[in-house]
Coordinates of C-alpha atoms and ligand atoms in Angstrom, one line a residue:
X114 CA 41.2 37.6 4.3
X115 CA 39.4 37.0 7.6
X116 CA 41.9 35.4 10.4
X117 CA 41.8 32.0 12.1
X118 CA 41.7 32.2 16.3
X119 CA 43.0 29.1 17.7
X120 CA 42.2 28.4 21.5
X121 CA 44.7 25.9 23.8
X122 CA 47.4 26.9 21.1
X123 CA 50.2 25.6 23.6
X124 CA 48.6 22.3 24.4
X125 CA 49.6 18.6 22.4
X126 CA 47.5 19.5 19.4
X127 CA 47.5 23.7 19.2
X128 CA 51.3 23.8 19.4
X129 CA 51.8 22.3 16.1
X130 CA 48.4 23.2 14.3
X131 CA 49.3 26.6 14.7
X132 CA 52.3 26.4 13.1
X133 CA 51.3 23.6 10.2
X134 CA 48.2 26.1 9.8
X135 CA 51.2 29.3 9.3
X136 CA 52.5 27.2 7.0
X137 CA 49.8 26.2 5.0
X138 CA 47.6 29.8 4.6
X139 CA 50.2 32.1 4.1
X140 CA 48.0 34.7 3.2
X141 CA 45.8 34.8 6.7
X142 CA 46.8 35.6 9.8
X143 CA 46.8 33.0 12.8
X144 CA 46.1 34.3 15.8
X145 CA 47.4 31.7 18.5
X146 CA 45.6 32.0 21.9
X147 CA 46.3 29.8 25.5
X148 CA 45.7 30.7 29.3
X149 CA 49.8 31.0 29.7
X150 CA 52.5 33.1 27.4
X151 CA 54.6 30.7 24.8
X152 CA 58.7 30.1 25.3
X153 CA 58.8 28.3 22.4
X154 CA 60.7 30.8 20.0
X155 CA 59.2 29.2 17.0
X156 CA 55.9 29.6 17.9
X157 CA 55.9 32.6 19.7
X158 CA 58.4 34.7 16.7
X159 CA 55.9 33.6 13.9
X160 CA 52.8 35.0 14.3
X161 CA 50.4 36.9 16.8
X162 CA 49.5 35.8 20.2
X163 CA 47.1 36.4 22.8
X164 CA 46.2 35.7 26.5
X165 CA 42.7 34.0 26.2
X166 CA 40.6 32.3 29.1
X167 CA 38.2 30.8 27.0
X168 CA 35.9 30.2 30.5
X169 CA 35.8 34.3 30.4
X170 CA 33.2 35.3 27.9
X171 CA 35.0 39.1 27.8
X172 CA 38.6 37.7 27.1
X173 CA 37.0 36.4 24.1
X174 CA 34.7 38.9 23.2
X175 CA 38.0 41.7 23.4
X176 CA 39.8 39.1 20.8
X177 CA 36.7 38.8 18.0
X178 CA 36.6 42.6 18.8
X179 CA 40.0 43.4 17.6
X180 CA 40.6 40.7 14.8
X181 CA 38.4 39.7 11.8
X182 CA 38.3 36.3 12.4
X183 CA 36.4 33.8 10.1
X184 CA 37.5 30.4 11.5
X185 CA 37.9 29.5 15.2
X186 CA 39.6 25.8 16.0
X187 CA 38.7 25.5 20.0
X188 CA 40.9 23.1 21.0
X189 CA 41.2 24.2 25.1
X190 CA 40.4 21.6 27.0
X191 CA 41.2 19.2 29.7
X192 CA 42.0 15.3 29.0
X193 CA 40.5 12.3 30.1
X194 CA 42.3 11.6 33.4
X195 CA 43.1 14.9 34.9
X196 CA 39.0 15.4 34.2
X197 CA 38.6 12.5 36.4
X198 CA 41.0 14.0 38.9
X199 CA 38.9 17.3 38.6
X200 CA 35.7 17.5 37.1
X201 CA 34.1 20.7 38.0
X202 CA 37.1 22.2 36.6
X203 CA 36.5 20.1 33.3
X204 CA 32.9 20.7 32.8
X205 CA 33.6 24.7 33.3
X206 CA 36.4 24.6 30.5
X207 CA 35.7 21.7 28.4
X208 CA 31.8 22.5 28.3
X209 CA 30.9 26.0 29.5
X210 CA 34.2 26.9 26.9
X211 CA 32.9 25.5 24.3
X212 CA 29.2 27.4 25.0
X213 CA 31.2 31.1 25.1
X214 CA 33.6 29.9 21.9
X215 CA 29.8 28.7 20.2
X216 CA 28.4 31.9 21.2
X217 CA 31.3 33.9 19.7
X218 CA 30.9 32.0 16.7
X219 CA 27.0 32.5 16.2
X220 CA 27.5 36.2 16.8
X221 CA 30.7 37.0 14.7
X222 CA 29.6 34.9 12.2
X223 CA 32.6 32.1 12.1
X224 CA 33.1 28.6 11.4
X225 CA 34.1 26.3 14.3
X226 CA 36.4 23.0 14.9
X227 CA 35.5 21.3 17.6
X228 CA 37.7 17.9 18.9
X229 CA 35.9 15.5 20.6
X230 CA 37.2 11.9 21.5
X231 CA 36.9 8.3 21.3
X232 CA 35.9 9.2 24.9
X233 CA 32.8 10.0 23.8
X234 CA 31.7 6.4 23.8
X235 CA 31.2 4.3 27.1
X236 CA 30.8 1.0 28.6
X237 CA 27.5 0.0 26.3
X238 CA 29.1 1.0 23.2
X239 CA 30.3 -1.2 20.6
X240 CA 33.8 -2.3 21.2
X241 CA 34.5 -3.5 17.6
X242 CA 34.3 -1.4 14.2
X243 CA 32.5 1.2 16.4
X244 CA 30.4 2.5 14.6
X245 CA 29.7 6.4 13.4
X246 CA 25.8 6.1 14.6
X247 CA 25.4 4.5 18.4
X248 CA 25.2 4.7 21.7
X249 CA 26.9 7.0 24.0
X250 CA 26.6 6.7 27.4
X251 CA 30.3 7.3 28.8
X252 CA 30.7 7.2 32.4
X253 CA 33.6 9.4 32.9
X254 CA 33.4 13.3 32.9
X255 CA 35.5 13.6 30.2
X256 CA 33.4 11.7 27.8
X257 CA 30.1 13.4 29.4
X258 CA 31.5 17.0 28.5
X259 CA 32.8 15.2 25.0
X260 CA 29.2 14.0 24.3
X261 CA 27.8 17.4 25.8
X262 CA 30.1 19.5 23.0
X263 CA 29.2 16.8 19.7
X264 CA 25.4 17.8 20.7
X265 CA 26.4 21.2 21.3
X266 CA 27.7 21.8 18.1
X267 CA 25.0 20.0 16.3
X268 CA 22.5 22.1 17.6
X269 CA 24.4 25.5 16.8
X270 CA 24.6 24.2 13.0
X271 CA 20.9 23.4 12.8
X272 CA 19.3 26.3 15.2
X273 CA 21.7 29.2 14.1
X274 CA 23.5 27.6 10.7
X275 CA 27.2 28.2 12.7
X276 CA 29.3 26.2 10.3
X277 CA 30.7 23.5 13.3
X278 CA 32.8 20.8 12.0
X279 CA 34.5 18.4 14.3
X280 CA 36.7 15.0 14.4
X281 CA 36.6 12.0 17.3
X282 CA 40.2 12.0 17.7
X283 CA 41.6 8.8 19.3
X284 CA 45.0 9.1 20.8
X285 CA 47.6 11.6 19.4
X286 CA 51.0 10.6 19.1
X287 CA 53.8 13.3 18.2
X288 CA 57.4 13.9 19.2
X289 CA 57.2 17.2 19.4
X290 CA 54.7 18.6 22.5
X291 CA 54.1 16.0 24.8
X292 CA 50.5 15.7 25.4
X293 CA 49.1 16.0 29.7
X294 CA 46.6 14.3 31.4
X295 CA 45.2 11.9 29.2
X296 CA 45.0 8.0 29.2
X297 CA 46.5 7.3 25.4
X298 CA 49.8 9.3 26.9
X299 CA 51.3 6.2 27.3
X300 CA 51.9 5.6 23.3
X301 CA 53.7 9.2 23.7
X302 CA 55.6 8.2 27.0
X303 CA 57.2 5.2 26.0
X304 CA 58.7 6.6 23.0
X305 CA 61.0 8.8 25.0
X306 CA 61.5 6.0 28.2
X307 CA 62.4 3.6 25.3
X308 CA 65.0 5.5 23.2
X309 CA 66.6 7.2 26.4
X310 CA 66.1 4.2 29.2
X311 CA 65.4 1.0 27.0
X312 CA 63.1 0.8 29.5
X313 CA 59.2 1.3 29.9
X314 CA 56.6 0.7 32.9
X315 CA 53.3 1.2 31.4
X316 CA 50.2 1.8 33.5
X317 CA 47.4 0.2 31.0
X318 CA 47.2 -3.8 30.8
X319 CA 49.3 -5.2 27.9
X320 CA 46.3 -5.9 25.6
X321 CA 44.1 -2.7 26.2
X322 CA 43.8 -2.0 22.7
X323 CA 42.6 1.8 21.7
X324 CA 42.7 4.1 18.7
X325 CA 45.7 5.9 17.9
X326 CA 47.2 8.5 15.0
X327 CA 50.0 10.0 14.2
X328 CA 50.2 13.7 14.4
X329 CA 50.7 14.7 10.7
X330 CA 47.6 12.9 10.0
X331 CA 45.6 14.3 13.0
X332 CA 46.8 17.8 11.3
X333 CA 45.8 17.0 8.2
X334 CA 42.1 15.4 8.9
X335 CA 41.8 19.4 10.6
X336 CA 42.5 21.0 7.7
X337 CA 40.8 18.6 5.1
X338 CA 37.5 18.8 7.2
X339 CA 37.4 22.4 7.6
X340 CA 38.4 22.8 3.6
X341 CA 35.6 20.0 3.0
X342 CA 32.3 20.9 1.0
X343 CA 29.9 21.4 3.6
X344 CA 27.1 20.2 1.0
X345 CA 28.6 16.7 1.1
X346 CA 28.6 16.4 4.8
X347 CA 26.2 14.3 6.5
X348 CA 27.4 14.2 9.9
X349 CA 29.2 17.5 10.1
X350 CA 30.5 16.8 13.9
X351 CA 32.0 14.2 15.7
X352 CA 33.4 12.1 12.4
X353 CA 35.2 8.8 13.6
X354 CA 38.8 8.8 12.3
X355 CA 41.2 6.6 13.1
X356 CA 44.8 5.7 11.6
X357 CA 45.7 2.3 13.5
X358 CA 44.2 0.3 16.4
X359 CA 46.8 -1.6 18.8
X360 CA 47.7 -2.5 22.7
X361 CA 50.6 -1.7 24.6
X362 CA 52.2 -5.2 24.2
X363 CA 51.7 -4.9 19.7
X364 CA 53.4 -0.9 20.6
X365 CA 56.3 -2.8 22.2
X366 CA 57.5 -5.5 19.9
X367 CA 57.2 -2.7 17.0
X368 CA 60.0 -0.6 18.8
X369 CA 62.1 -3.4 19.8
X370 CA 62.6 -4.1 16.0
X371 CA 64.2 -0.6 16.3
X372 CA 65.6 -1.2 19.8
X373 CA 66.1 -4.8 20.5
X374 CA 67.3 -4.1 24.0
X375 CA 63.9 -2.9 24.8
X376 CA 61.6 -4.3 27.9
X377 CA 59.0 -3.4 29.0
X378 CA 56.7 -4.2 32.3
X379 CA 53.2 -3.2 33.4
X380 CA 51.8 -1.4 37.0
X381 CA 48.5 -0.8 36.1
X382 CA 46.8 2.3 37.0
X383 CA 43.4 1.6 38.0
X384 CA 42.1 5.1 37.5
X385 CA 43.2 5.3 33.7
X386 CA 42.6 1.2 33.0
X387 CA 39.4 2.1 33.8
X388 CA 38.5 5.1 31.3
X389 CA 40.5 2.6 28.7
X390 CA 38.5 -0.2 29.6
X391 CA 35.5 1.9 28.7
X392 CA 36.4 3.0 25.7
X393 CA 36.1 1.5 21.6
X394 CA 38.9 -1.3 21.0
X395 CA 38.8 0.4 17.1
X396 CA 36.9 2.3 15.4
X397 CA 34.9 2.3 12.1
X398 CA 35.4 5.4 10.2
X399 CA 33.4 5.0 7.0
X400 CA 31.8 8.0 7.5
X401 CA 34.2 10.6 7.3
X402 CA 36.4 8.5 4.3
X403 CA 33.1 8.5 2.0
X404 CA 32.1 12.2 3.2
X405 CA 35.2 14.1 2.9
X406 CA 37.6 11.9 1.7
X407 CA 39.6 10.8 5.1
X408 CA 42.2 8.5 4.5
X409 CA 45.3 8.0 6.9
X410 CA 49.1 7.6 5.7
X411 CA 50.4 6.1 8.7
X412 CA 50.6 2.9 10.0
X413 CA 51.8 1.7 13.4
X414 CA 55.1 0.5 11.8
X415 CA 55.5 4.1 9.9
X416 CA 54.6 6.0 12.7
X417 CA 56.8 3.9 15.0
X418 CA 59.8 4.4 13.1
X419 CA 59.9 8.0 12.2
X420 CA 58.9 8.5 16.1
X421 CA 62.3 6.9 17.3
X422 CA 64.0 8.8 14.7
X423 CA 62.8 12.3 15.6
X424 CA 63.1 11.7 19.2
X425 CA 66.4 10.4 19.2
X426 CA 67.4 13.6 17.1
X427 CA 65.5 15.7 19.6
X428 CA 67.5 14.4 22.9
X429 CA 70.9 14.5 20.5
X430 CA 71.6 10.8 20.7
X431 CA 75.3 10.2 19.5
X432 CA 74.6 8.5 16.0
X433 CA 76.0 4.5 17.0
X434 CA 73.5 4.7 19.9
X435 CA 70.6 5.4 17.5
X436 CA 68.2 2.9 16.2
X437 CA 68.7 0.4 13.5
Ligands
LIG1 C1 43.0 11.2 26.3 O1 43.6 10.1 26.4 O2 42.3 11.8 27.2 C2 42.9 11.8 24.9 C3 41.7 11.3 24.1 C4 41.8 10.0 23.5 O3 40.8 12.0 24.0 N1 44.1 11.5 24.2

């Protein structure tokens, strides 16, 4: 059974696809790859891991060479704000990365997830029901290098028939790796700041609405794509998915129905208001539900709950401080 390589396997999303991916092919090996070493003893103690800079075409090139692999889910890359903060470093992993991880994949013959974002959009997109098909003209370098890869990908498929697959992701919420860099961080952040503070300054206005999904979902749309017949898919790369739409203020009166105590006040940072202002208030994912069969199972008021739950199990909150 050939293997499946995952790049950025420590980061919000590769921490916990490698191990739902463990779970779910038992039979193939998952070879978990990132630019540091893991601590985590769950990840590191259940399968192999290896040292990959996927900017250094011979780190990857010694890794196809010594596993079989059939499936590669490149998820190293850096998020919207810290591109901002450094975007010669972005383009050289989140576009000349891709290129080496492409190339890998046209010459070892593998199938390729790609994530881009709902950064992909810009200013003159559509800000309602966005839709699959339109324009893209983002004006941040993390949305440029997120456009750059959906092309990138497309033309790998149609030039050299590389099976490349790939989601828009919006933001990713999860209790269990805390995500770095990006803009949507907040609907992570205040999670924590609310179960151990009460207490949450958010840095986006309170009725910037964006895209957001839980992680379970997020792991599952992965896996459903990639498993997907490629025969019925039309778009191939860059599907819209989304499981809920909603601003900071909406976030906030959902968790003080689990915390009443709760408050919350804004300093708005101009830097990531900006790429949020730029970006889709929700999107339309028709595509992907008629194509593969996408369909999210949680909603904001789901997601919110089993979030304080978890976290509050995490950080060992005595059980009368816990949420209703
Ligand atoms: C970010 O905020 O940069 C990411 C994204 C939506 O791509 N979570």
């Amino acid at each position: 059974m050939k293997k499946i390589l995952i790049t950025g396997a420590l980061g919000q999303i590769g921490s916990e696809l490698t191990m739902a991916l463990r779970n779910h092919y038992k039979d193939r090996d998952i070879i978990a790859t990132d630019i540091r070493m893991p601590s985590e003893p769950a990840l590191r103690d259940s399968g192999p891991f290896e040292f990959l800079d996927c900017t250094d075409p011979n780190h990857i090139t010694r890794v196809m060479q010594r596993f079989d692999i059939g499936t590669i889910y490149h998820l190293g890359a850096l998020l919207s704000a810290v591109s901002e903060m450094k975007p010669n470093t972005a383009w050289q992993i989140n576009v000349n990365g891709l290129y080496h991880i492409l190339e890998a994949a046209r010459q070892y013959k593998c199938a390729l997830f790609f994530p881009s974002s709902i950064g992909a959009f810009g200013p003159t997109t559509p800000k309602v029901d966005t839709p699959q098909d339109t324009i893209q003209r983002p004006d941040t370098m993390y949305g440029i290098t997120k456009v750059t890869g959906e092309l990138l990908c497309d033309y790998y498929f149609k030039k050299f028939a590389v099976d490349t697959r790939g989601l828009r992701f919006p933001g990713l919420i999860s209790y269990q790796t805390e995500p770095g860099g990006g803009t949507t961080d907040y609907a992570v952040e205040i999670f924590y700041e609310a179960v151990k503070h009460k207490h949450y300054t958010c840095y986006l206005r309170e009725n910037t609405s964006l895209d957001m999904m839980y992680m379970p979902d997020a792991l599952r749309a992965m896996v459903e794509l990639m498993e997907a017949d490629g025969n019925r898919l039309v778009h191939r790369n860059a599907f819209n998915v989304t499981a809920m739409s909603f601003t900071p203020a909406q976030l906030g009166r959902e968790i003080q129905k689990h915390l009443p105590q709760f408050g919350m006040e804004y300093s708005v940072d101009p830097v990531r208001q900006g790429i949020a202002d730029s970006w889709p208030d929700n999107l339309d994912d028709s595509a992907a539900r008629r194509e593969w069969g996408w369909k999210p199972k949680y909603t904001l008021e789901a997601m919110t709950k089993d979030m304080i739950a978890r976290i509050s199990e995490r950080i060992g909150l005595p059980q009368e401080q816990k949420a209703r």
